[in-house]
Backbone as CSV, one residue per row, in Angstrom:
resi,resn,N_x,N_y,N_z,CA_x,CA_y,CA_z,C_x,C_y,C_z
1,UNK,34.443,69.372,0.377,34.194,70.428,-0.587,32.816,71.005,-0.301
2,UNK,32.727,72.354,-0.116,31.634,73.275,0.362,30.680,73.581,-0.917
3,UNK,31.534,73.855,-2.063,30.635,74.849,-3.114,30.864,74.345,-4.326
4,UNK,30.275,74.828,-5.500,30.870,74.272,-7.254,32.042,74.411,-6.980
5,UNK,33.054,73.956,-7.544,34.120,73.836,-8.185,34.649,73.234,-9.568
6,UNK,36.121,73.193,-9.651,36.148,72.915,-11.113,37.262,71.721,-10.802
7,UNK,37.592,70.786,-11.904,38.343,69.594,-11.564,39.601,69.812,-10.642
8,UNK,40.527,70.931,-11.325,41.666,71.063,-11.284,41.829,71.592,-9.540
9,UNK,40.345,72.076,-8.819,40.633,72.519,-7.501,40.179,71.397,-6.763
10,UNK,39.894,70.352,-6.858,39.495,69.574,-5.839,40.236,69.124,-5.056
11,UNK,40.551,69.151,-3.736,41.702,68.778,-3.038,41.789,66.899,-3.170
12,UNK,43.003,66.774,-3.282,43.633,65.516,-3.048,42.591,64.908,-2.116
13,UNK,42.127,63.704,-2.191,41.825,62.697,-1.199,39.855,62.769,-1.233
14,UNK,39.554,64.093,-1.961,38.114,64.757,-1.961,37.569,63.894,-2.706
15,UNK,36.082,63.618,-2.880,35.434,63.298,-3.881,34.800,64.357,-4.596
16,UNK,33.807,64.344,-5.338,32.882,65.082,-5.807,32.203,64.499,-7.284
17,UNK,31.065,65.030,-7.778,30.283,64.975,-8.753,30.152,65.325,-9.851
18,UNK,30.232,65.082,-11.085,30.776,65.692,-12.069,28.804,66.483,-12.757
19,UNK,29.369,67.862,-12.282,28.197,68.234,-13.338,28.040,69.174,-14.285
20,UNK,29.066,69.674,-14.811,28.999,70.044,-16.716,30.409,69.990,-16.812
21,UNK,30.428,69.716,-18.393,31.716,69.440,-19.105,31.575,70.482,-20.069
22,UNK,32.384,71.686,-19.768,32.476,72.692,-20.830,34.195,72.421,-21.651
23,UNK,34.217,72.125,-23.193,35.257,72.099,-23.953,34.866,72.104,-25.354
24,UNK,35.588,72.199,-26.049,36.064,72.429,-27.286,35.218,70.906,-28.010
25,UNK,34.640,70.396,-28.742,34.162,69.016,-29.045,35.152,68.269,-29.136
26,UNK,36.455,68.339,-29.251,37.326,66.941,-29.971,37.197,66.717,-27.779
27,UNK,37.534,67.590,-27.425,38.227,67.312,-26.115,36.713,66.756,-25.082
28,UNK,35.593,67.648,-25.321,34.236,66.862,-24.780,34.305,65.969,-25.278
29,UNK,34.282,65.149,-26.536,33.955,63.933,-26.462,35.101,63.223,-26.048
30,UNK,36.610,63.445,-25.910,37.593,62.528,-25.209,37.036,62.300,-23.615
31,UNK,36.800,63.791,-23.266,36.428,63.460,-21.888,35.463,62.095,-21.493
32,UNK,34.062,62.704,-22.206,32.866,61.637,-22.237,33.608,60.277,-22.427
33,UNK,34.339,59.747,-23.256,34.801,58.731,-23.688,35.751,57.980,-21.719
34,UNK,36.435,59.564,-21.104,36.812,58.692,-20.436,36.166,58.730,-19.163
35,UNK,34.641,58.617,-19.564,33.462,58.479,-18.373,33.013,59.488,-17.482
36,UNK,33.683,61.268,-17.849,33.628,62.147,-17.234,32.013,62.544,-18.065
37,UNK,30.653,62.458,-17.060,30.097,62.855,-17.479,28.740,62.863,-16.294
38,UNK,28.041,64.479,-16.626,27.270,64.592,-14.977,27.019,63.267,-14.446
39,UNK,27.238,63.512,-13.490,26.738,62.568,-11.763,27.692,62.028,-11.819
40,UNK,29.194,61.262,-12.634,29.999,60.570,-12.042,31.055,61.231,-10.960
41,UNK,31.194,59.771,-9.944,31.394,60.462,-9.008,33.540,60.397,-9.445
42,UNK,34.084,61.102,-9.014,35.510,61.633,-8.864,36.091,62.262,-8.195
43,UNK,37.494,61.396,-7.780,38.571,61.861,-6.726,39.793,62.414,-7.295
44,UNK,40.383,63.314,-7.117,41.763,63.457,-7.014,42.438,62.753,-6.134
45,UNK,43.438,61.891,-6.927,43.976,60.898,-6.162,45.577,61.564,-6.141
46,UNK,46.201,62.026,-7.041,47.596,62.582,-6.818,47.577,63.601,-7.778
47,UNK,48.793,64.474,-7.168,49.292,65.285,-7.785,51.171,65.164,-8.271
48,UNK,51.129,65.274,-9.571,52.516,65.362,-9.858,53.429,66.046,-9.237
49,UNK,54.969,66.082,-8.982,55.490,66.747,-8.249,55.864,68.147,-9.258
50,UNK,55.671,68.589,-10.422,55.441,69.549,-11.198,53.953,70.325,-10.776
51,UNK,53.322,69.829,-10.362,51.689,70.329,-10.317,50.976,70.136,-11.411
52,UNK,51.235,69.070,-12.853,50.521,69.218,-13.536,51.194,67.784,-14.501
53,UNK,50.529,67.213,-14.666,49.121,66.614,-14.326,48.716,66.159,-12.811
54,UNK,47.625,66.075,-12.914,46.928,65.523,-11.724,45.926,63.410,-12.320
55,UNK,46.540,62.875,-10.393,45.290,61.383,-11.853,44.228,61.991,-10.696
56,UNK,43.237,61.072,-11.130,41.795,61.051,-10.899,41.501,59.771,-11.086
57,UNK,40.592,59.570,-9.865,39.882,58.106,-9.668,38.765,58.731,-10.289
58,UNK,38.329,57.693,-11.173,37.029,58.101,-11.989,36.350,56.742,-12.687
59,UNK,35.678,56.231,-12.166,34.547,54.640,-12.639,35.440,53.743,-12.433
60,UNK,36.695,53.597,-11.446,37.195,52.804,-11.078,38.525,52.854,-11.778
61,UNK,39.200,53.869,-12.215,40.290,53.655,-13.277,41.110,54.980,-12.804
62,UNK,42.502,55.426,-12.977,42.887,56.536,-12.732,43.250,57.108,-13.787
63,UNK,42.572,58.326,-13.861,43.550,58.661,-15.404,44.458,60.397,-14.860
64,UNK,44.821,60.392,-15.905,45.464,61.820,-15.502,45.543,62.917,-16.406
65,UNK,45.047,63.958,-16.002,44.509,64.674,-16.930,45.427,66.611,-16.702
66,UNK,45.653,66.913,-18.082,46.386,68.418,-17.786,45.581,69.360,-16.619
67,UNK,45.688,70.190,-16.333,44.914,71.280,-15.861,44.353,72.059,-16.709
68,UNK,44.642,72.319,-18.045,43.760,72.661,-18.853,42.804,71.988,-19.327
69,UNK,42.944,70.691,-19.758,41.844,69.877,-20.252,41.014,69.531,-19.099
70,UNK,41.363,69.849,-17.695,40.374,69.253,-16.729,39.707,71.032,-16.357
71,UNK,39.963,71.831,-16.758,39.337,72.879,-15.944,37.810,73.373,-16.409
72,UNK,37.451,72.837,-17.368,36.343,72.526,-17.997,34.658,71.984,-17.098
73,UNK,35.341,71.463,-16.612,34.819,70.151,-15.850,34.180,70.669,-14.307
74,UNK,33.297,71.048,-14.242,32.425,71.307,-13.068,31.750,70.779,-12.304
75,UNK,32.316,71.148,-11.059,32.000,69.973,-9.995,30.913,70.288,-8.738
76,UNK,30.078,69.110,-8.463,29.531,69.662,-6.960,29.709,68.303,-6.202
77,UNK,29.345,68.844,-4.892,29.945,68.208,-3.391,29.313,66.999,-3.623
78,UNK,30.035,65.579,-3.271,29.430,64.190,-2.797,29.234,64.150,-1.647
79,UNK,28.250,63.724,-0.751,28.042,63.905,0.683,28.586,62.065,1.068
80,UNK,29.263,61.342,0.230,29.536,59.711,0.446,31.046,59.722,0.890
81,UNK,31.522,59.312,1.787,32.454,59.018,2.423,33.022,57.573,1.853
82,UNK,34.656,57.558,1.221,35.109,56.849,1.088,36.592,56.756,0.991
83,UNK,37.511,55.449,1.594,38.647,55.499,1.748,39.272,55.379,0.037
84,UNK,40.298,56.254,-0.190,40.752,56.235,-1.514,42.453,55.682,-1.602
85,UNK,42.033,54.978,-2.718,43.804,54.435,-3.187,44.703,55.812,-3.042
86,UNK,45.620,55.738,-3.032,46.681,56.877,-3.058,48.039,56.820,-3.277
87,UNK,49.196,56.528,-4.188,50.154,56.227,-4.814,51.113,57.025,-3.541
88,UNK,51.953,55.751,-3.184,52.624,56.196,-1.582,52.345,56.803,-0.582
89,UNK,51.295,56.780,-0.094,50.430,56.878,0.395,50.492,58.561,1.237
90,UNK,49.818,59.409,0.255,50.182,60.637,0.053,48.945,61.111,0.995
């Protein structure tokens, strides 16, 4: 990943950095709650075969999140290289 981005574009297998959480408060603080908050680092690990939801490796846990509730979520580049879990190995 070259530039900001937002959750919902990060390609499969990418990492990146979480640095602002723009939402609504009930949904910022769900996020915060599920550890999305600047500097953590996060992968897109799969995509549904609908396109929506997507999970995310995030503090060691996958969760999966709409494309609306993740588009909030602004991202910049991790320069750390790492091999990622991947559900059948996608």
């Amino acid at each position: 990943m070259e530039h900001v981005t937002s959750l919902p574009e990060l390609p499969v297998g990418e990492w990146a950095r979480v640095d602002r959480v723009s939402a609504p408060p009930a949904m910022a603080r769900r996020l915060m709650e599920l550890g999305l908050i600047p500097g953590t680092r996060v992968c897109r690990v799969a995509v549904s075969p609908a396109g929506d939801p997507s999970a995310y490796l995030i503090r060691g846990a996958v969760i999966a999140l709409r494309r609306r509730d993740a588009a909030g979520i602004t991202l910049l580049p991790d320069g750390e290289e790492e091999e990622v879990w991947r559900p059948n190995n996608q």
